[in-house]
Short mmCIF file of C-alpha atoms in Angstrom, two decimals:
data_model
loop_
_atom_site.label_atom_id
_atom_site.label_comp_id
_atom_site.label_asym_id
_atom_site.label_seq_id
_atom_site.Cartn_x
_atom_site.Cartn_y
_atom_site.Cartn_z
CA UNK G 5 0.05 -0.10 0.05
CA UNK G 6 2.96 2.47 0.50
CA UNK G 7 3.79 4.44 -2.57
CA UNK G 8 6.48 6.92 -3.44
CA UNK G 9 7.26 8.90 -6.50
CA UNK G 10 10.54 10.70 -7.42
CA UNK G 11 10.68 14.27 -8.04
CA UNK G 12 12.30 13.47 -11.43
CA UNK G 13 8.44 12.10 -12.17
CA UNK G 14 6.53 14.30 -10.63
CA UNK G 15 8.44 17.50 -11.04
CA UNK G 16 9.23 16.63 -14.73
CA UNK G 17 13.19 16.25 -13.79
CA UNK G 18 12.85 20.16 -12.46
CA UNK G 19 16.39 21.33 -12.12
CA UNK G 20 16.77 24.53 -9.71
CA UNK G 21 14.74 27.36 -10.94
CA UNK G 22 14.59 25.86 -14.44
CA UNK G 23 11.10 24.46 -16.01
CA UNK G 24 12.00 21.28 -17.80
CA UNK G 25 8.19 20.15 -18.27
CA UNK G 26 6.21 23.17 -17.97
CA UNK G 27 3.08 21.47 -19.18
CA UNK G 28 3.30 18.32 -16.70
CA UNK G 29 3.88 20.83 -14.07
CA UNK G 30 1.01 22.86 -14.63
CA UNK G 31 -1.31 19.89 -14.75
CA UNK G 32 0.12 18.07 -11.73
CA UNK G 33 0.63 21.23 -9.24
CA UNK G 34 -2.58 22.43 -10.34
CA UNK G 35 -5.15 20.83 -7.61
CA UNK G 36 -5.44 17.92 -5.92
CA UNK G 37 -7.50 15.51 -8.51
CA UNK G 38 -6.06 13.08 -10.55
CA UNK G 39 -6.79 12.36 -14.32
CA UNK G 40 -9.66 9.61 -14.92
CA UNK G 41 -7.22 7.07 -16.04
CA UNK G 42 -5.07 7.70 -12.48
CA UNK G 43 -2.14 8.72 -14.25
CA UNK G 44 -0.63 10.83 -11.42
CA UNK G 45 -1.04 7.99 -9.02
CA UNK G 46 0.54 5.65 -11.57
CA UNK G 47 3.78 7.88 -11.17
CA UNK G 48 4.55 6.49 -7.78
CA UNK G 49 6.17 2.88 -7.02
CA UNK G 50 5.60 0.61 -4.10
CA UNK G 51 7.61 0.86 -0.83
CA UNK G 52 7.69 -2.57 0.31
CA UNK G 53 9.00 -4.38 3.36
CA UNK G 54 8.90 -3.91 7.32
CA UNK G 55 11.95 -1.91 7.10
CA UNK G 56 10.93 0.01 4.13
CA UNK G 57 12.25 3.85 4.11
CA UNK G 58 11.50 6.78 1.83
CA UNK G 59 13.23 10.08 1.95
CA UNK G 60 10.69 12.61 2.69
CA UNK G 61 7.35 13.51 3.33
CA UNK G 62 5.89 16.56 1.14
CA UNK G 63 3.24 18.70 3.10
CA UNK G 64 1.76 21.53 1.44
CA UNK G 65 -1.54 23.33 0.60
CA UNK G 66 -3.13 22.12 -2.56
CA UNK G 67 -5.10 25.36 -3.45
CA UNK G 68 -3.34 28.53 -3.76
CA UNK G 69 -4.15 31.64 -1.08
CA UNK G 70 -7.26 33.29 -2.50
CA UNK G 71 -4.84 36.40 -3.00
CA UNK G 72 -2.31 35.06 -4.81
CA UNK G 73 -1.72 37.03 -7.77
CA UNK G 74 1.12 37.59 -10.20
CA UNK G 75 1.50 40.45 -12.34
CA UNK G 76 1.73 44.57 -12.16
CA UNK G 77 -1.44 44.63 -10.47
CA UNK G 78 -1.14 47.09 -7.34
CA UNK G 79 -2.19 43.80 -5.06
CA UNK G 80 -0.12 41.46 -6.70
CA UNK G 81 2.32 40.28 -4.51
CA UNK G 82 3.31 36.68 -5.90
CA UNK G 83 6.33 36.06 -7.80
CA UNK G 84 5.27 33.07 -9.72
CA UNK G 85 2.32 31.30 -10.70
CA UNK G 86 1.18 28.90 -7.68
CA UNK G 87 2.18 25.53 -9.29
CA UNK G 88 5.49 26.88 -10.62
CA UNK G 89 6.55 28.04 -7.13
CA UNK G 90 5.67 24.81 -5.55
CA UNK G 91 7.81 23.00 -8.14
CA UNK G 92 10.62 25.21 -7.91
CA UNK G 93 10.61 25.01 -3.95
CA UNK G 94 10.25 21.26 -3.97
CA UNK G 95 13.58 20.86 -6.19
CA UNK G 96 15.42 23.37 -3.95
CA UNK G 97 14.57 21.38 -0.89
CA UNK G 98 15.63 18.43 -2.50
CA UNK G 99 19.07 19.89 -3.10
CA UNK G 100 19.26 21.49 0.38
CA UNK G 101 18.41 18.23 1.92
CA UNK G 102 21.49 16.43 -0.08
CA UNK G 103 23.56 19.46 0.84
CA UNK G 104 22.85 19.08 4.76
CA UNK G 105 23.59 15.21 4.38
CA UNK G 106 26.89 15.76 3.42
CA UNK G 107 27.03 13.77 0.30
CA UNK G 108 29.97 13.60 -1.77
CA UNK G 109 27.69 13.47 -4.74
CA UNK G 110 26.72 16.77 -6.64
CA UNK G 111 23.41 17.55 -5.12
CA UNK G 112 22.32 19.05 -8.13
CA UNK G 113 22.41 15.66 -9.84
CA UNK G 114 21.62 13.41 -7.11
CA UNK G 115 18.76 15.31 -5.86
CA UNK G 116 16.59 13.41 -8.62
CA UNK G 117 16.74 10.03 -6.95
CA UNK G 118 15.12 11.65 -3.81
CA UNK G 119 12.05 9.45 -3.05
CA UNK G 120 8.92 11.57 -2.17
CA UNK G 121 5.60 10.98 -0.52
CA UNK G 122 3.31 13.04 -2.14
CA UNK G 123 -0.55 12.68 -1.40
CA UNK G 124 -1.86 13.04 -4.84
CA UNK G 125 0.69 10.40 -6.54
CA UNK G 126 0.62 8.10 -3.42
CA UNK G 127 -3.09 8.01 -2.61
CA UNK G 128 -5.24 6.37 -5.05
CA UNK G 129 -7.90 9.16 -5.87
CA UNK G 130 -10.16 7.22 -8.16
CA UNK G 131 -10.81 3.83 -6.76
CA UNK G 132 -13.35 4.65 -4.30
CA UNK G 133 -13.88 6.56 -0.98
CA UNK G 134 -13.28 3.16 1.02
CA UNK G 135 -9.87 2.66 -0.52
CA UNK G 136 -8.87 6.30 -0.12
CA UNK G 137 -10.08 6.45 3.37
CA UNK G 138 -7.67 3.29 4.30
CA UNK G 139 -4.64 5.38 2.86
CA UNK G 140 -5.58 8.42 4.98
CA UNK G 141 -6.24 6.64 8.00
CA UNK G 142 -2.25 5.40 7.45
CA UNK G 143 -0.83 8.98 7.19
CA UNK G 144 1.29 8.66 10.51
CA UNK G 145 2.59 5.46 9.04
CA UNK G 146 3.67 7.11 5.69
CA UNK G 147 5.24 9.93 7.91
CA UNK G 148 6.97 7.72 10.27
CA UNK G 149 8.82 5.77 7.10
CA UNK G 150 9.91 9.28 5.78
CA UNK G 151 13.28 10.73 7.14
CA UNK G 152 12.42 14.23 6.17
CA UNK G 153 9.30 16.61 5.98
CA UNK G 154 9.72 19.13 3.01
CA UNK G 155 7.29 22.11 3.67
CA UNK G 156 5.81 24.10 0.54
CA UNK G 157 4.77 27.01 2.70
CA UNK G 158 2.27 29.50 1.52
CA UNK G 159 1.14 31.49 3.90
CA UNK G 160 -2.15 29.37 4.30
CA UNK G 161 -0.39 26.55 5.39
CA UNK G 162 -0.67 26.81 9.30
CA UNK G 163 -4.46 27.50 8.65
CA UNK G 164 -5.15 24.10 7.09
CA UNK G 165 -5.93 21.42 9.42
CA UNK G 166 -4.21 18.73 7.76
CA UNK G 167 -1.05 20.60 7.32
CA UNK G 168 -0.64 21.55 11.07
CA UNK G 169 -1.23 17.84 11.71
CA UNK G 170 1.11 16.79 9.33
CA UNK G 171 3.83 18.93 10.85
CA UNK G 172 2.99 18.06 14.54
CA UNK G 173 2.72 14.07 13.50
CA UNK G 174 6.32 14.17 12.09
CA UNK G 175 7.71 15.93 15.11
CA UNK G 176 6.38 13.38 17.57
CA UNK G 177 8.93 10.67 15.92
CA UNK G 178 11.29 12.91 14.26
CA UNK G 179 14.21 15.41 14.78
CA UNK G 180 13.17 19.19 14.07
CA UNK G 181 16.34 19.30 12.11
CA UNK G 182 14.86 17.08 9.59
CA UNK G 183 12.28 19.91 8.64
CA UNK G 184 13.01 21.85 5.42
CA UNK G 185 11.13 24.97 4.75
CA UNK G 186 10.50 26.52 1.13
CA UNK G 187 9.61 30.10 1.37
CA UNK G 188 11.85 31.34 -1.22
CA UNK G 189 9.11 31.75 -3.79
CA UNK G 190 6.09 32.28 -1.46
CA UNK G 191 7.23 34.80 1.44
CA UNK G 192 7.44 38.49 0.27
CA UNK G 193 7.53 41.82 2.44
CA UNK G 194 3.65 41.80 1.43
CA UNK G 195 2.65 38.45 2.67
CA UNK G 196 4.99 38.08 5.64
CA UNK G 197 2.36 39.65 7.98
CA UNK G 198 0.14 36.93 6.71
CA UNK G 199 2.46 34.19 7.59
CA UNK G 200 2.84 35.68 11.15
CA UNK G 201 -0.98 36.01 11.55
CA UNK G 202 -1.41 32.65 10.69
CA UNK G 203 1.07 31.26 13.16
CA UNK G 204 -0.29 33.55 15.65
CA UNK G 205 -3.72 32.04 14.96
CA UNK G 206 -3.03 28.33 14.91
CA UNK G 207 -6.23 26.61 16.39
CA UNK G 208 -7.60 23.11 15.95
CA UNK G 209 -11.36 24.49 16.00
CA UNK G 210 -10.90 27.36 13.74
CA UNK G 211 -8.54 25.40 10.85
CA UNK G 212 -10.22 24.95 7.38
CA UNK G 213 -10.55 21.48 5.83
CA UNK G 214 -11.04 20.65 2.49
CA UNK G 215 -13.64 18.16 3.37
CA UNK G 216 -15.27 18.63 6.90
CA UNK G 217 -16.00 14.87 7.01
CA UNK G 218 -12.04 14.97 7.74
CA UNK G 219 -12.49 17.34 11.00
CA UNK G 220 -13.59 14.69 13.34
CA UNK G 221 -10.88 12.18 12.18
CA UNK G 222 -8.16 14.81 12.64
CA UNK G 223 -9.35 15.81 15.95
CA UNK G 224 -9.44 12.37 17.32
CA UNK G 225 -6.00 11.78 16.07
CA UNK G 226 -4.74 15.23 17.88
CA UNK G 227 -6.33 13.81 21.19
CA UNK G 228 -4.80 10.29 20.50
CA UNK G 229 -1.08 11.55 20.73
CA UNK G 230 -1.37 14.97 22.63
CA UNK G 231 -2.62 15.84 25.96
CA UNK G 232 -5.15 18.33 24.61
CA UNK G 233 -5.65 20.78 21.98
CA UNK G 234 -4.05 23.45 23.64
CA UNK G 235 -0.87 21.25 24.01
CA UNK G 236 -0.94 20.73 20.29
CA UNK G 237 -1.61 24.37 19.29
CA UNK G 238 1.26 25.40 21.29
CA UNK G 239 3.75 22.83 20.19
CA UNK G 240 2.92 23.87 16.59
CA UNK G 241 3.16 27.34 17.29
CA UNK G 242 6.53 27.28 19.04
CA UNK G 243 8.21 24.90 16.21
CA UNK G 244 6.84 26.95 13.60
CA UNK G 245 8.48 30.17 15.07
CA UNK G 246 11.71 28.51 15.73
CA UNK G 247 11.94 26.72 12.44
CA UNK G 248 11.04 29.97 10.38
CA UNK G 249 13.24 32.10 12.30
CA UNK G 250 15.93 29.57 11.42
CA UNK G 251 14.76 29.76 7.63
CA UNK G 252 15.08 33.61 7.77
CA UNK G 253 18.36 33.41 8.87
CA UNK G 254 19.53 33.09 5.13
CA UNK G 255 17.63 36.36 4.17
CA UNK G 256 19.25 38.41 6.76
CA UNK G 257 22.38 39.48 4.99
CA UNK G 258 22.50 42.98 6.68
CA UNK G 259 20.89 45.05 9.33
CA UNK G 260 18.00 45.95 7.35
CA UNK G 261 17.30 42.78 6.13
CA UNK G 262 17.47 41.12 9.80
CA UNK G 263 14.77 43.73 10.82
CA UNK G 264 12.69 43.06 8.12
CA UNK G 265 12.71 39.22 7.92
CA UNK G 266 14.12 37.85 11.33
CA UNK G 267 13.07 40.29 14.03
CA UNK G 268 9.29 40.03 13.39
CA UNK G 269 9.62 36.21 14.31
CA UNK G 270 11.16 37.21 17.57
CA UNK G 271 8.47 39.93 18.31
CA UNK G 272 6.09 36.94 17.74
CA UNK G 273 7.71 34.78 20.09
CA UNK G 274 7.94 37.12 22.47
CA UNK G 275 4.01 37.98 22.17
CA UNK G 276 3.27 34.40 22.46
CA UNK G 277 5.40 34.19 25.74
CA UNK G 278 8.06 32.01 24.45
CA UNK G 279 10.73 33.60 26.51
CA UNK G 280 13.51 31.08 26.22
CA UNK G 281 13.00 30.85 22.46
CA UNK G 282 13.43 34.78 22.04
CA UNK G 283 16.68 34.37 23.95
CA UNK G 284 17.94 31.43 21.63
CA UNK G 285 16.78 33.38 18.58
CA UNK G 286 18.78 36.42 19.53
CA UNK G 287 21.90 34.38 19.80
CA UNK G 288 21.91 34.17 16.22
CA UNK G 289 24.48 36.65 14.14
CA UNK G 290 23.21 36.09 10.85
CA UNK G 291 24.62 39.52 9.43
CA UNK G 292 27.98 38.81 10.80
CA UNK G 293 27.76 34.93 9.61
CA UNK G 294 27.25 36.12 6.03
CA UNK G 295 29.89 38.58 6.14
CA UNK G 296 32.35 35.79 7.61
CA UNK G 297 31.47 32.99 5.04
CA UNK G 298 29.48 34.45 2.51
CA UNK G 299 25.86 34.44 1.60
CA UNK G 300 24.61 30.82 1.15
CA UNK G 301 28.28 28.91 1.80
CA UNK G 302 28.58 25.72 3.41
CA UNK G 303 30.20 27.92 6.44
CA UNK G 304 27.04 30.06 6.65
CA UNK G 305 24.78 26.87 6.90
CA UNK G 306 27.25 25.32 9.19
CA UNK G 307 26.92 28.14 11.79
CA UNK G 308 23.06 28.44 11.27
CA UNK G 309 22.83 24.69 11.97
CA UNK G 310 25.26 24.76 14.85
CA UNK G 311 23.38 27.50 16.60
CA UNK G 312 19.73 25.72 16.10
CA UNK G 313 21.08 22.45 17.60
CA UNK G 314 22.88 24.14 20.38
CA UNK G 315 20.44 26.83 21.30
CA UNK G 316 16.90 25.83 20.22
CA UNK G 317 16.62 21.67 20.01
CA UNK G 318 16.72 21.46 23.57
CA UNK G 319 14.01 24.12 24.23
CA UNK G 320 12.05 22.02 21.41
CA UNK G 321 12.56 18.70 22.98
CA UNK G 322 11.25 19.97 26.59
CA UNK G 323 7.96 21.34 24.79
CA UNK G 324 7.26 18.00 23.14
CA UNK G 325 7.72 16.54 26.44
CA UNK G 326 5.12 18.74 27.79
CA UNK G 327 2.54 18.55 24.89
CA UNK G 328 2.66 14.78 23.91
CA UNK G 329 0.73 12.18 26.36
CA UNK G 330 2.83 10.28 28.66
CA UNK G 331 2.29 6.98 27.29
CA UNK G 332 2.90 8.07 23.73
CA UNK G 333 6.30 9.44 24.71
CA UNK G 334 6.97 6.80 27.05
CA UNK G 335 6.60 3.98 24.20
CA UNK G 336 8.94 5.91 22.12
CA UNK G 337 11.63 6.30 25.00
CA UNK G 338 11.40 2.70 25.76
CA UNK G 339 11.81 1.39 22.08
CA UNK G 340 15.00 3.52 21.84
CA UNK G 341 16.41 2.45 25.05
CA UNK G 342 15.98 -1.11 23.80
CA UNK G 343 17.47 -0.45 20.62
CA UNK G 344 13.84 -0.76 19.05
CA UNK G 345 12.26 0.92 16.29
CA UNK G 346 10.81 4.35 16.26
CA UNK G 347 7.31 5.08 17.40
CA UNK G 348 5.02 3.36 15.04
CA UNK G 349 1.90 5.27 16.02
CA UNK G 350 -1.02 3.67 14.38
CA UNK G 351 1.03 0.94 12.90
CA UNK G 352 4.24 0.08 15.36
CA UNK G 353 5.05 -3.35 13.76
CA UNK G 354 5.86 -1.62 10.23
CA UNK G 355 7.90 1.42 11.84
CA UNK G 356 11.34 1.61 10.47
CA UNK G 357 14.46 1.45 12.53
CA UNK G 358 15.83 4.36 14.65
CA UNK G 359 17.84 6.49 13.07
CA UNK G 360 21.07 7.43 14.86
CA UNK G 361 20.96 10.76 16.81
CA UNK G 362 17.53 10.88 16.78
CA UNK G 363 16.53 13.70 18.84
CA UNK G 364 14.40 11.84 21.50
CA UNK G 365 17.63 11.55 23.08
CA UNK G 366 17.44 14.42 24.30
CA UNK G 367 14.37 13.62 26.53
CA UNK G 368 15.35 13.98 30.29
CA UNK G 369 18.89 14.11 29.27
CA UNK G 370 19.29 17.63 27.76
CA UNK G 371 22.02 16.28 25.25
CA UNK G 372 22.39 17.71 21.77
CA UNK G 373 22.98 15.77 18.35
CA UNK G 374 26.40 15.01 19.13
CA UNK G 375 25.63 13.49 22.84
CA UNK G 376 26.84 16.66 24.64
CA UNK G 377 25.05 17.93 27.62
CA UNK G 378 22.95 20.86 26.30
CA UNK G 379 24.55 24.25 27.28
CA UNK G 380 22.76 27.05 28.83
CA UNK G 381 21.92 30.14 26.97
CA UNK G 382 25.30 31.84 27.97
CA UNK G 383 27.40 28.48 26.99
CA UNK G 384 25.32 28.52 23.71
CA UNK G 385 26.37 31.93 22.81
CA UNK G 386 30.00 31.25 23.52
CA UNK G 387 30.31 27.71 21.87
CA UNK G 388 28.56 29.80 18.68
CA UNK G 389 31.21 32.60 18.73
CA UNK G 390 34.19 30.13 19.33
CA UNK G 391 32.85 27.91 16.27
CA UNK G 392 32.60 31.24 13.99
CA UNK G 393 36.32 31.91 14.56
CA UNK G 394 37.16 28.48 13.94
CA UNK G 395 35.43 27.89 10.73
CA UNK G 396 36.56 31.56 9.59
CA UNK G 397 40.21 30.53 10.16
CA UNK G 398 39.65 27.32 8.39
CA UNK G 399 38.24 29.31 5.22
CA UNK G 400 34.64 28.44 5.85
CA UNK G 401 35.06 24.60 6.14
CA UNK G 402 33.74 22.62 9.07
CA UNK G 403 31.24 19.56 9.36
CA UNK G 404 27.89 18.91 7.38
CA UNK G 405 24.50 19.35 9.09
#
């Protein structure tokens, strides 16, 4: 039942920023319906076996925001047609993921072998509602099989119940450093306030569903894994602010850009009373890192990733402990301690083997991905500053993310 599709198929072998198959991209990403013959589902291949693993779960909104407009009109803020923006983001996220893995291969070529779970290509749309529902009810299993979450982040993403559930479900069993956010072709100065409002307003009760019949299913899933809706909402909010702040570091190339792109997320964290996260974000020095290592360089990304691991990940681990039901968390810790598989959620017998460095090892131990005791805020800042000097002296070298 598990199926995957490759970006070479789904994106028409899309190279970064280049449209290779414009017609196919438009037909695939236009909406969530398949062709009468099921051509899009047939793009996928079976992912078989108890230890089956795929690379990435793709989380996104099918429909563009109602205000998505490309052109010269006064209200237009979108840079590209929606389907083209999604396709480009997907390709670039696959490349970013390859770079973060420290692969020796050329990521601009190797990304095409990435396996993706995309709902339209992995859930049969035309085989009747009963079969489709069987796949929908296995969503946690598909997420658990994936080692990364690729988020195509339109400003409506956090207003959709399916999207916020996929986000939170991934973070029950996976490391937040394995979430890759694609906002480059979505977020603009005009749309940024809408992102902030969407995160501020995350709500199970108010989130939208394409089909209202899905709402009780998702609300039941939230109740199954989280202590209550308020705990779920707080956890989605704090992880969203943290990961979007990390994503904004790349755009904070000078003080003006830092104020424009990063500081609004610091202000939102403060407004939501995430005071530890505020202190952690304020430790980041993106402008200095850009100056020291060059915009978009490996050295810059090493600094951003080290900062996130040292200063932010321990905070998110504590938040997860407070949000998830104790029995769910206990099952996961017990399985890791015994060398077993990760939390299988609805289908524990088919969960993949636990990955080294899984962030659940932080629970109750306050250790980072390298097994070190998580430092205090002042210690983290010292570590980051020392790391910056070391990388600068080495000519922006350093370890992979």
